[in-house]
Amino acid sequence: MYKAVYMKRVFWGLPRVLNRKSLGGLFVMLACFVPETSFCNELKNSLFQENNGKPDAWEMGFLAQKNVQFFKDKQTFRKVEKEPGIPGNVLHVGVIPEVTVPDGQWVMQTVPANSNQSYVLSFSGRVQTLFPENDHSINVRVCFLGDEGKWLGHKLLVCLAKYSSRWKGSRVLPVQEWKNFKEEFTTPSGTRKILVRLEFSGSGVDAWFADVRLEPSDFQENNGKPDAWEMGFLAQ
């Protein structure tokens, strides 16, 4: 998870450097070894650098006015922390044990996106729940926006913990130890932006996220062949 992005590009780029002395190929190779600033990652501040205790480029989002008040009263929180063995910082979000927050609260970031494009969202995460029998939910979701912010839909990528008393069998045991996740999805037609949401609800719930990345899928294929990539030969 914490290695240079798209390492396989190094090996495809190498022949171009050796055979053509291509500065472009050399640039691609070098860029692969700069994880945080890599042109592959669409999200800003994936390692949660902080400003006055808050992660730059990441904002709070709410479904209802009531949830906004939970945040204003400091009954829900977001903060940046250090954790051993984790590069950069960790985003810690949660709900204090004294209240119960319904669904509809998240930390989010919106980025430009292409229509009908495949992307990969990757991150590391873990969860702690004080009251496993109380309703709660920790999810990572992407939402699709069109022109002028038109809502086009959403997709749940990962559920790190869940329990609902309203729905039989609606339980996902919490991911208590750090785990790496990597999920691929395709944007619908008309997509102009992707909204990445780190969602949390419940009571006495804590969730930690690290190294959140959104990257275009490598080598989109058409009839088994990678679009825009051609075979090249030095001699007949």
PDB file of N, CA and C in Angstrom, residues 66-153:
ATOM      1  N   LYS A  66     -29.733  18.764  11.421  1.00  0.00           N
ATOM      2  CA  LYS A  66     -29.517  18.184  12.750  1.00  0.00           C
ATOM      3  C   LYS A  66     -28.089  17.651  12.876  1.00  0.00           C
ATOM      4  N   ASN A  67     -27.601  17.048  11.821  1.00  0.00           N
ATOM      5  CA  ASN A  67     -26.239  16.508  11.862  1.00  0.00           C
ATOM      6  C   ASN A  67     -25.187  17.608  11.930  1.00  0.00           C
ATOM      7  N   VAL A  68     -25.488  18.760  11.336  1.00  0.00           N
ATOM      8  CA  VAL A  68     -24.579  19.897  11.431  1.00  0.00           C
ATOM      9  C   VAL A  68     -24.423  20.303  12.895  1.00  0.00           C
ATOM     10  N   GLN A  69     -25.542  20.289  13.626  1.00  0.00           N
ATOM     11  CA  GLN A  69     -25.509  20.697  15.031  1.00  0.00           C
ATOM     12  C   GLN A  69     -24.681  19.735  15.872  1.00  0.00           C
ATOM     13  N   PHE A  70     -24.738  18.453  15.557  1.00  0.00           N
ATOM     14  CA  PHE A  70     -23.892  17.478  16.258  1.00  0.00           C
ATOM     15  C   PHE A  70     -22.419  17.888  16.159  1.00  0.00           C
ATOM     16  N   PHE A  71     -22.040  18.326  14.960  1.00  0.00           N
ATOM     17  CA  PHE A  71     -20.650  18.719  14.742  1.00  0.00           C
ATOM     18  C   PHE A  71     -20.325  20.020  15.465  1.00  0.00           C
ATOM     19  N   LYS A  72     -21.222  20.973  15.401  1.00  0.00           N
ATOM     20  CA  LYS A  72     -20.985  22.265  16.057  1.00  0.00           C
ATOM     21  C   LYS A  72     -20.876  22.105  17.570  1.00  0.00           C
ATOM     22  N   ASP A  73     -21.620  21.159  18.124  1.00  0.00           N
ATOM     23  CA  ASP A  73     -21.580  20.911  19.567  1.00  0.00           C
ATOM     24  C   ASP A  73     -20.436  19.981  19.972  1.00  0.00           C
ATOM     25  N   LYS A  74     -19.581  19.633  19.002  1.00  0.00           N
ATOM     26  CA  LYS A  74     -18.409  18.776  19.234  1.00  0.00           C
ATOM     27  C   LYS A  74     -18.793  17.386  19.739  1.00  0.00           C
ATOM     28  N   GLN A  75     -19.973  16.925  19.304  1.00  0.00           N
ATOM     29  CA  GLN A  75     -20.394  15.561  19.622  1.00  0.00           C
ATOM     30  C   GLN A  75     -19.900  14.576  18.559  1.00  0.00           C
ATOM     31  N   THR A  76     -19.598  15.092  17.407  1.00  0.00           N
ATOM     32  CA  THR A  76     -18.851  14.338  16.401  1.00  0.00           C
ATOM     33  C   THR A  76     -17.566  15.126  16.121  1.00  0.00           C
ATOM     34  N   PHE A  77     -16.567  14.458  15.595  1.00  0.00           N
ATOM     35  CA  PHE A  77     -15.279  15.130  15.455  1.00  0.00           C
ATOM     36  C   PHE A  77     -14.491  14.585  14.276  1.00  0.00           C
ATOM     37  N   ARG A  78     -13.524  15.365  13.851  1.00  0.00           N
ATOM     38  CA  ARG A  78     -12.491  14.948  12.895  1.00  0.00           C
ATOM     39  C   ARG A  78     -11.192  15.579  13.367  1.00  0.00           C
ATOM     40  N   LYS A  79     -10.132  14.804  13.368  1.00  0.00           N
ATOM     41  CA  LYS A  79      -8.838  15.321  13.780  1.00  0.00           C
ATOM     42  C   LYS A  79      -7.738  14.514  13.123  1.00  0.00           C
ATOM     43  N   VAL A  80      -6.575  15.128  13.074  1.00  0.00           N
ATOM     44  CA  VAL A  80      -5.407  14.509  12.442  1.00  0.00           C
ATOM     45  C   VAL A  80      -4.473  13.995  13.523  1.00  0.00           C
ATOM     46  N   GLU A  81      -4.007  12.758  13.346  1.00  0.00           N
ATOM     47  CA  GLU A  81      -3.145  12.128  14.342  1.00  0.00           C
ATOM     48  C   GLU A  81      -1.964  11.445  13.656  1.00  0.00           C
ATOM     49  N   LYS A  82      -0.980  11.087  14.459  1.00  0.00           N
ATOM     50  CA  LYS A  82       0.129  10.241  14.022  1.00  0.00           C
ATOM     51  C   LYS A  82      -0.101   8.830  14.549  1.00  0.00           C
ATOM     52  N   GLU A  83       0.318   7.853  13.762  1.00  0.00           N
ATOM     53  CA  GLU A  83       0.208   6.470  14.227  1.00  0.00           C
ATOM     54  C   GLU A  83       1.452   5.712  13.781  1.00  0.00           C
ATOM     55  N   PRO A  84       2.065   4.921  14.686  1.00  0.00           N
ATOM     56  CA  PRO A  84       3.299   4.213  14.344  1.00  0.00           C
ATOM     57  C   PRO A  84       3.140   3.329  13.114  1.00  0.00           C
ATOM     58  N   GLY A  85       4.120   3.401  12.228  1.00  0.00           N
ATOM     59  CA  GLY A  85       4.120   2.545  11.049  1.00  0.00           C
ATOM     60  C   GLY A  85       3.283   3.048   9.892  1.00  0.00           C
ATOM     61  N   ILE A  86       2.587   4.188  10.072  1.00  0.00           N
ATOM     62  CA  ILE A  86       1.747   4.729   9.012  1.00  0.00           C
ATOM     63  C   ILE A  86       2.401   5.986   8.442  1.00  0.00           C
ATOM     64  N   PRO A  87       2.743   6.004   7.157  1.00  0.00           N
ATOM     65  CA  PRO A  87       3.336   7.211   6.560  1.00  0.00           C
ATOM     66  C   PRO A  87       2.359   8.376   6.604  1.00  0.00           C
ATOM     67  N   GLY A  88       2.882   9.573   6.779  1.00  0.00           N
ATOM     68  CA  GLY A  88       2.021  10.744   6.819  1.00  0.00           C
ATOM     69  C   GLY A  88       1.203  10.773   8.089  1.00  0.00           C
ATOM     70  N   ASN A  89       0.013  11.351   7.994  1.00  0.00           N
ATOM     71  CA  ASN A  89      -0.903  11.431   9.125  1.00  0.00           C
ATOM     72  C   ASN A  89      -2.091  10.512   8.929  1.00  0.00           C
ATOM     73  N   VAL A  90      -2.876  10.384   9.986  1.00  0.00           N
ATOM     74  CA  VAL A  90      -4.086   9.572   9.983  1.00  0.00           C
ATOM     75  C   VAL A  90      -5.271  10.474  10.292  1.00  0.00           C
ATOM     76  N   LEU A  91      -6.357  10.304   9.545  1.00  0.00           N
ATOM     77  CA  LEU A  91      -7.590  11.029   9.833  1.00  0.00           C
ATOM     78  C   LEU A  91      -8.438  10.219  10.802  1.00  0.00           C
ATOM     79  N   HIS A  92      -8.765  10.816  11.945  1.00  0.00           N
ATOM     80  CA  HIS A  92      -9.572  10.161  12.978  1.00  0.00           C
ATOM     81  C   HIS A  92     -10.915  10.873  13.054  1.00  0.00           C
ATOM     82  N   VAL A  93     -12.006  10.156  12.764  1.00  0.00           N
ATOM     83  CA  VAL A  93     -13.356  10.703  12.866  1.00  0.00           C
ATOM     84  C   VAL A  93     -14.154   9.843  13.830  1.00  0.00           C
ATOM     85  N   GLY A  94     -15.207  10.410  14.407  1.00  0.00           N
ATOM     86  CA  GLY A  94     -15.994   9.610  15.324  1.00  0.00           C
ATOM     87  C   GLY A  94     -17.142  10.356  15.958  1.00  0.00           C
ATOM     88  N   VAL A  95     -17.855   9.614  16.828  1.00  0.00           N
ATOM     89  CA  VAL A  95     -19.002  10.118  17.573  1.00  0.00           C
ATOM     90  C   VAL A  95     -18.779   9.800  19.042  1.00  0.00           C
ATOM     91  N   ILE A  96     -18.982  10.782  19.917  1.00  0.00           N
ATOM     92  CA  ILE A  96     -18.777  10.547  21.345  1.00  0.00           C
ATOM     93  C   ILE A  96     -19.837   9.577  21.868  1.00  0.00           C
ATOM     94  N   PRO A  97     -19.568   8.863  22.975  1.00  0.00           N
ATOM     95  CA  PRO A  97     -20.502   7.841  23.462  1.00  0.00           C
ATOM     96  C   PRO A  97     -21.826   8.393  23.974  1.00  0.00           C
ATOM     97  N   GLU A  98     -21.879   9.678  24.337  1.00  0.00           N
ATOM     98  CA  GLU A  98     -23.075  10.224  24.980  1.00  0.00           C
ATOM     99  C   GLU A  98     -24.225  10.520  24.028  1.00  0.00           C
ATOM    100  N   VAL A  99     -23.965  10.481  22.715  1.00  0.00           N
ATOM    101  CA  VAL A  99     -25.020  10.787  21.748  1.00  0.00           C
ATOM    102  C   VAL A  99     -25.062   9.711  20.672  1.00  0.00           C
ATOM    103  N   THR A 100     -26.168   9.680  19.924  1.00  0.00           N
ATOM    104  CA  THR A 100     -26.305   8.796  18.770  1.00  0.00           C
ATOM    105  C   THR A 100     -26.563   9.653  17.541  1.00  0.00           C
ATOM    106  N   VAL A 101     -25.683   9.553  16.580  1.00  0.00           N
ATOM    107  CA  VAL A 101     -25.798  10.332  15.349  1.00  0.00           C
ATOM    108  C   VAL A 101     -26.329   9.434  14.238  1.00  0.00           C
ATOM    109  N   PRO A 102     -27.434   9.824  13.584  1.00  0.00           N
ATOM    110  CA  PRO A 102     -27.969   9.003  12.489  1.00  0.00           C
ATOM    111  C   PRO A 102     -27.101   9.100  11.244  1.00  0.00           C
ATOM    112  N   ASP A 103     -27.412   8.263  10.251  1.00  0.00           N
ATOM    113  CA  ASP A 103     -26.692   8.324   8.978  1.00  0.00           C
ATOM    114  C   ASP A 103     -26.755   9.728   8.398  1.00  0.00           C
ATOM    115  N   GLY A 104     -25.685  10.119   7.727  1.00  0.00           N
ATOM    116  CA  GLY A 104     -25.703  11.406   7.059  1.00  0.00           C
ATOM    117  C   GLY A 104     -24.622  12.350   7.501  1.00  0.00           C
ATOM    118  N   GLN A 105     -23.445  11.822   7.821  1.00  0.00           N
ATOM    119  CA  GLN A 105     -22.325  12.661   8.198  1.00  0.00           C
ATOM    120  C   GLN A 105     -21.049  12.043   7.628  1.00  0.00           C
ATOM    121  N   TRP A 106     -20.190  12.905   7.084  1.00  0.00           N
ATOM    122  CA  TRP A 106     -19.006  12.375   6.428  1.00  0.00           C
ATOM    123  C   TRP A 106     -17.936  13.452   6.289  1.00  0.00           C
ATOM    124  N   VAL A 107     -16.713  12.989   6.040  1.00  0.00           N
ATOM    125  CA  VAL A 107     -15.621  13.847   5.594  1.00  0.00           C
ATOM    126  C   VAL A 107     -15.485  13.608   4.096  1.00  0.00           C
ATOM    127  N   MET A 108     -15.317  14.696   3.320  1.00  0.00           N
ATOM    128  CA  MET A 108     -15.438  14.546   1.867  1.00  0.00           C
ATOM    129  C   MET A 108     -14.431  15.389   1.108  1.00  0.00           C
ATOM    130  N   GLN A 109     -14.262  15.018  -0.159  1.00  0.00           N
ATOM    131  CA  GLN A 109     -13.484  15.808  -1.100  1.00  0.00           C
ATOM    132  C   GLN A 109     -14.053  15.588  -2.498  1.00  0.00           C
ATOM    133  N   THR A 110     -14.190  16.673  -3.249  1.00  0.00           N
ATOM    134  CA  THR A 110     -14.719  16.618  -4.614  1.00  0.00           C
ATOM    135  C   THR A 110     -13.607  16.908  -5.603  1.00  0.00           C
ATOM    136  N   VAL A 111     -13.517  16.078  -6.661  1.00  0.00           N
ATOM    137  CA  VAL A 111     -12.461  16.254  -7.666  1.00  0.00           C
ATOM    138  C   VAL A 111     -13.064  16.141  -9.063  1.00  0.00           C
ATOM    139  N   PRO A 112     -12.464  16.797 -10.053  1.00  0.00           N
ATOM    140  CA  PRO A 112     -12.914  16.636 -11.447  1.00  0.00           C
ATOM    141  C   PRO A 112     -12.750  15.186 -11.903  1.00  0.00           C
ATOM    142  N   ALA A 113     -13.630  14.761 -12.799  1.00  0.00           N
ATOM    143  CA  ALA A 113     -13.581  13.374 -13.270  1.00  0.00           C
ATOM    144  C   ALA A 113     -14.068  13.297 -14.703  1.00  0.00           C
ATOM    145  N   ASN A 114     -13.774  12.173 -15.348  1.00  0.00           N
ATOM    146  CA  ASN A 114     -14.200  11.919 -16.716  1.00  0.00           C
ATOM    147  C   ASN A 114     -15.411  11.006 -16.744  1.00  0.00           C
ATOM    148  N   SER A 115     -16.224  11.175 -17.750  1.00  0.00           N
ATOM    149  CA  SER A 115     -17.389  10.329 -17.949  1.00  0.00           C
ATOM    150  C   SER A 115     -16.976   8.949 -18.452  1.00  0.00           C
ATOM    151  N   ASN A 116     -17.652   7.904 -17.961  1.00  0.00           N
ATOM    152  CA  ASN A 116     -17.403   6.519 -18.399  1.00  0.00           C
ATOM    153  C   ASN A 116     -15.940   6.120 -18.250  1.00  0.00           C
ATOM    154  N   GLN A 117     -15.318   6.585 -17.192  1.00  0.00           N
ATOM    155  CA  GLN A 117     -13.910   6.283 -16.902  1.00  0.00           C
ATOM    156  C   GLN A 117     -13.827   5.365 -15.688  1.00  0.00           C
ATOM    157  N   SER A 118     -12.937   4.400 -15.740  1.00  0.00           N
ATOM    158  CA  SER A 118     -12.710   3.525 -14.592  1.00  0.00           C
ATOM    159  C   SER A 118     -11.654   4.138 -13.678  1.00  0.00           C
ATOM    160  N   TYR A 119     -11.921   4.092 -12.378  1.00  0.00           N
ATOM    161  CA  TYR A 119     -11.011   4.611 -11.363  1.00  0.00           C
ATOM    162  C   TYR A 119     -10.810   3.551 -10.289  1.00  0.00           C
ATOM    163  N   VAL A 120      -9.722   3.705  -9.543  1.00  0.00           N
ATOM    164  CA  VAL A 120      -9.457   2.846  -8.387  1.00  0.00           C
ATOM    165  C   VAL A 120      -9.328   3.727  -7.155  1.00  0.00           C
ATOM    166  N   LEU A 121     -10.122   3.446  -6.130  1.00  0.00           N
ATOM    167  CA  LEU A 121      -9.987   4.129  -4.844  1.00  0.00           C
ATOM    168  C   LEU A 121      -9.296   3.175  -3.877  1.00  0.00           C
ATOM    169  N   SER A 122      -8.204   3.634  -3.278  1.00  0.00           N
ATOM    170  CA  SER A 122      -7.479   2.799  -2.323  1.00  0.00           C
ATOM    171  C   SER A 122      -7.254   3.586  -1.037  1.00  0.00           C
ATOM    172  N   PHE A 123      -7.218   2.873   0.077  1.00  0.00           N
ATOM    173  CA  PHE A 123      -6.988   3.497   1.373  1.00  0.00           C
ATOM    174  C   PHE A 123      -6.696   2.420   2.405  1.00  0.00           C
ATOM    175  N   SER A 124      -6.261   2.847   3.576  1.00  0.00           N
ATOM    176  CA  SER A 124      -6.139   1.957   4.731  1.00  0.00           C
ATOM    177  C   SER A 124      -7.101   2.446   5.798  1.00  0.00           C
ATOM    178  N   GLY A 125      -7.661   1.520   6.556  1.00  0.00           N
ATOM    179  CA  GLY A 125      -8.624   1.931   7.569  1.00  0.00           C
ATOM    180  C   GLY A 125      -8.792   0.923   8.682  1.00  0.00           C
ATOM    181  N   ARG A 126      -9.330   1.407   9.788  1.00  0.00           N
ATOM    182  CA  ARG A 126      -9.722   0.545  10.908  1.00  0.00           C
ATOM    183  C   ARG A 126     -10.817   1.240  11.695  1.00  0.00           C
ATOM    184  N   VAL A 127     -11.545   0.463  12.518  1.00  0.00           N
ATOM    185  CA  VAL A 127     -12.726   0.967  13.220  1.00  0.00           C
ATOM    186  C   VAL A 127     -12.756   0.417  14.639  1.00  0.00           C
ATOM    187  N   GLN A 128     -13.305   1.218  15.547  1.00  0.00           N
ATOM    188  CA  GLN A 128     -13.563   0.769  16.921  1.00  0.00           C
ATOM    189  C   GLN A 128     -14.982   1.184  17.310  1.00  0.00           C
ATOM    190  N   THR A 129     -15.760   0.247  17.845  1.00  0.00           N
ATOM    191  CA  THR A 129     -17.135   0.540  18.266  1.00  0.00           C
ATOM    192  C   THR A 129     -17.300   0.157  19.733  1.00  0.00           C
ATOM    193  N   LEU A 130     -17.754   1.110  20.559  1.00  0.00           N
ATOM    194  CA  LEU A 130     -17.972   0.836  21.976  1.00  0.00           C
ATOM    195  C   LEU A 130     -19.267   0.081  22.226  1.00  0.00           C
ATOM    196  N   PHE A 131     -20.260   0.304  21.354  1.00  0.00           N
ATOM    197  CA  PHE A 131     -21.576  -0.313  21.543  1.00  0.00           C
ATOM    198  C   PHE A 131     -21.970  -1.048  20.267  1.00  0.00           C
ATOM    199  N   PRO A 132     -21.498  -2.280  20.097  1.00  0.00           N
ATOM    200  CA  PRO A 132     -21.744  -3.003  18.843  1.00  0.00           C
ATOM    201  C   PRO A 132     -23.210  -3.302  18.570  1.00  0.00           C
ATOM    202  N   GLU A 133     -24.065  -3.269  19.618  1.00  0.00           N
ATOM    203  CA  GLU A 133     -25.489  -3.556  19.411  1.00  0.00           C
ATOM    204  C   GLU A 133     -26.300  -2.297  19.129  1.00  0.00           C
ATOM    205  N   ASN A 134     -25.659  -1.141  19.151  1.00  0.00           N
ATOM    206  CA  ASN A 134     -26.326   0.097  18.747  1.00  0.00           C
ATOM    207  C   ASN A 134     -26.136   0.307  17.246  1.00  0.00           C
ATOM    208  N   ASP A 135     -27.121   0.923  16.613  1.00  0.00           N
ATOM    209  CA  ASP A 135     -27.024   1.182  15.182  1.00  0.00           C
ATOM    210  C   ASP A 135     -25.777   2.020  14.877  1.00  0.00           C
ATOM    211  N   HIS A 136     -25.028   1.598  13.886  1.00  0.00           N
ATOM    212  CA  HIS A 136     -23.846   2.349  13.475  1.00  0.00           C
ATOM    213  C   HIS A 136     -23.463   1.946  12.061  1.00  0.00           C
ATOM    214  N   SER A 137     -22.656   2.789  11.432  1.00  0.00           N
ATOM    215  CA  SER A 137     -22.225   2.513  10.067  1.00  0.00           C
ATOM    216  C   SER A 137     -20.975   3.322   9.747  1.00  0.00           C
ATOM    217  N   ILE A 138     -19.962   2.651   9.196  1.00  0.00           N
ATOM    218  CA  ILE A 138     -18.737   3.293   8.716  1.00  0.00           C
ATOM    219  C   ILE A 138     -18.533   2.847   7.277  1.00  0.00           C
ATOM    220  N   ASN A 139     -18.620   3.783   6.344  1.00  0.00           N
ATOM    221  CA  ASN A 139     -18.559   3.446   4.926  1.00  0.00           C
ATOM    222  C   ASN A 139     -17.604   4.363   4.178  1.00  0.00           C
ATOM    223  N   VAL A 140     -17.147   3.870   3.031  1.00  0.00           N
ATOM    224  CA  VAL A 140     -16.467   4.706   2.053  1.00  0.00           C
ATOM    225  C   VAL A 140     -17.288   4.627   0.769  1.00  0.00           C
ATOM    226  N   ARG A 141     -17.697   5.796   0.292  1.00  0.00           N
ATOM    227  CA  ARG A 141     -18.625   5.863  -0.840  1.00  0.00           C
ATOM    228  C   ARG A 141     -18.145   6.912  -1.848  1.00  0.00           C
ATOM    229  N   VAL A 142     -18.470   6.686  -3.119  1.00  0.00           N
ATOM    230  CA  VAL A 142     -18.223   7.700  -4.140  1.00  0.00           C
ATOM    231  C   VAL A 142     -19.563   8.121  -4.736  1.00  0.00           C
ATOM    232  N   CYS A 143     -19.700   9.419  -4.986  1.00  0.00           N
ATOM    233  CA  CYS A 143     -20.903   9.982  -5.592  1.00  0.00           C
ATOM    234  C   CYS A 143     -20.512  10.655  -6.901  1.00  0.00           C
ATOM    235  N   PHE A 144     -21.444  10.657  -7.856  1.00  0.00           N
ATOM    236  CA  PHE A 144     -21.159  11.155  -9.196  1.00  0.00           C
ATOM    237  C   PHE A 144     -22.003  12.397  -9.477  1.00  0.00           C
ATOM    238  N   LEU A 145     -21.335  13.463  -9.898  1.00  0.00           N
ATOM    239  CA  LEU A 145     -21.996  14.732 -10.178  1.00  0.00           C
ATOM    240  C   LEU A 145     -21.784  15.109 -11.635  1.00  0.00           C
ATOM    241  N   GLY A 146     -22.848  15.653 -12.257  1.00  0.00           N
ATOM    242  CA  GLY A 146     -22.772  16.077 -13.645  1.00  0.00           C
ATOM    243  C   GLY A 146     -22.638  17.578 -13.765  1.00  0.00           C
ATOM    244  N   ASP A 147     -23.071  18.109 -14.884  1.00  0.00           N
ATOM    245  CA  ASP A 147     -23.014  19.553 -15.112  1.00  0.00           C
ATOM    246  C   ASP A 147     -23.800  20.293 -14.039  1.00  0.00           C
ATOM    247  N   GLU A 148     -23.207  21.401 -13.570  1.00  0.00           N
ATOM    248  CA  GLU A 148     -23.820  22.248 -12.543  1.00  0.00           C
ATOM    249  C   GLU A 148     -24.143  21.467 -11.270  1.00  0.00           C
ATOM    250  N   GLY A 149     -23.355  20.439 -11.001  1.00  0.00           N
ATOM    251  CA  GLY A 149     -23.523  19.681  -9.768  1.00  0.00           C
ATOM    252  C   GLY A 149     -24.707  18.735  -9.749  1.00  0.00           C
ATOM    253  N   LYS A 150     -25.261  18.401 -10.909  1.00  0.00           N
ATOM    254  CA  LYS A 150     -26.414  17.492 -10.967  1.00  0.00           C
ATOM    255  C   LYS A 150     -26.058  16.124 -10.400  1.00  0.00           C
ATOM    256  N   TRP A 151     -26.947  15.615  -9.531  1.00  0.00           N
ATOM    257  CA  TRP A 151     -26.730  14.308  -8.894  1.00  0.00           C
ATOM    258  C   TRP A 151     -26.980  13.196  -9.908  1.00  0.00           C
ATOM    259  N   LEU A 152     -25.968  12.334 -10.109  1.00  0.00           N
ATOM    260  CA  LEU A 152     -26.098  11.234 -11.060  1.00  0.00           C
ATOM    261  C   LEU A 152     -26.169   9.867 -10.389  1.00  0.00           C
ATOM    262  N   GLY A 153     -25.824   9.800  -9.110  1.00  0.00           N
ATOM    263  CA  GLY A 153     -25.860   8.518  -8.409  1.00  0.00           C
ATOM    264  C   GLY A 153     -24.679   8.356  -7.472  1.00  0.00           C
TER     265      GLY A 153
END
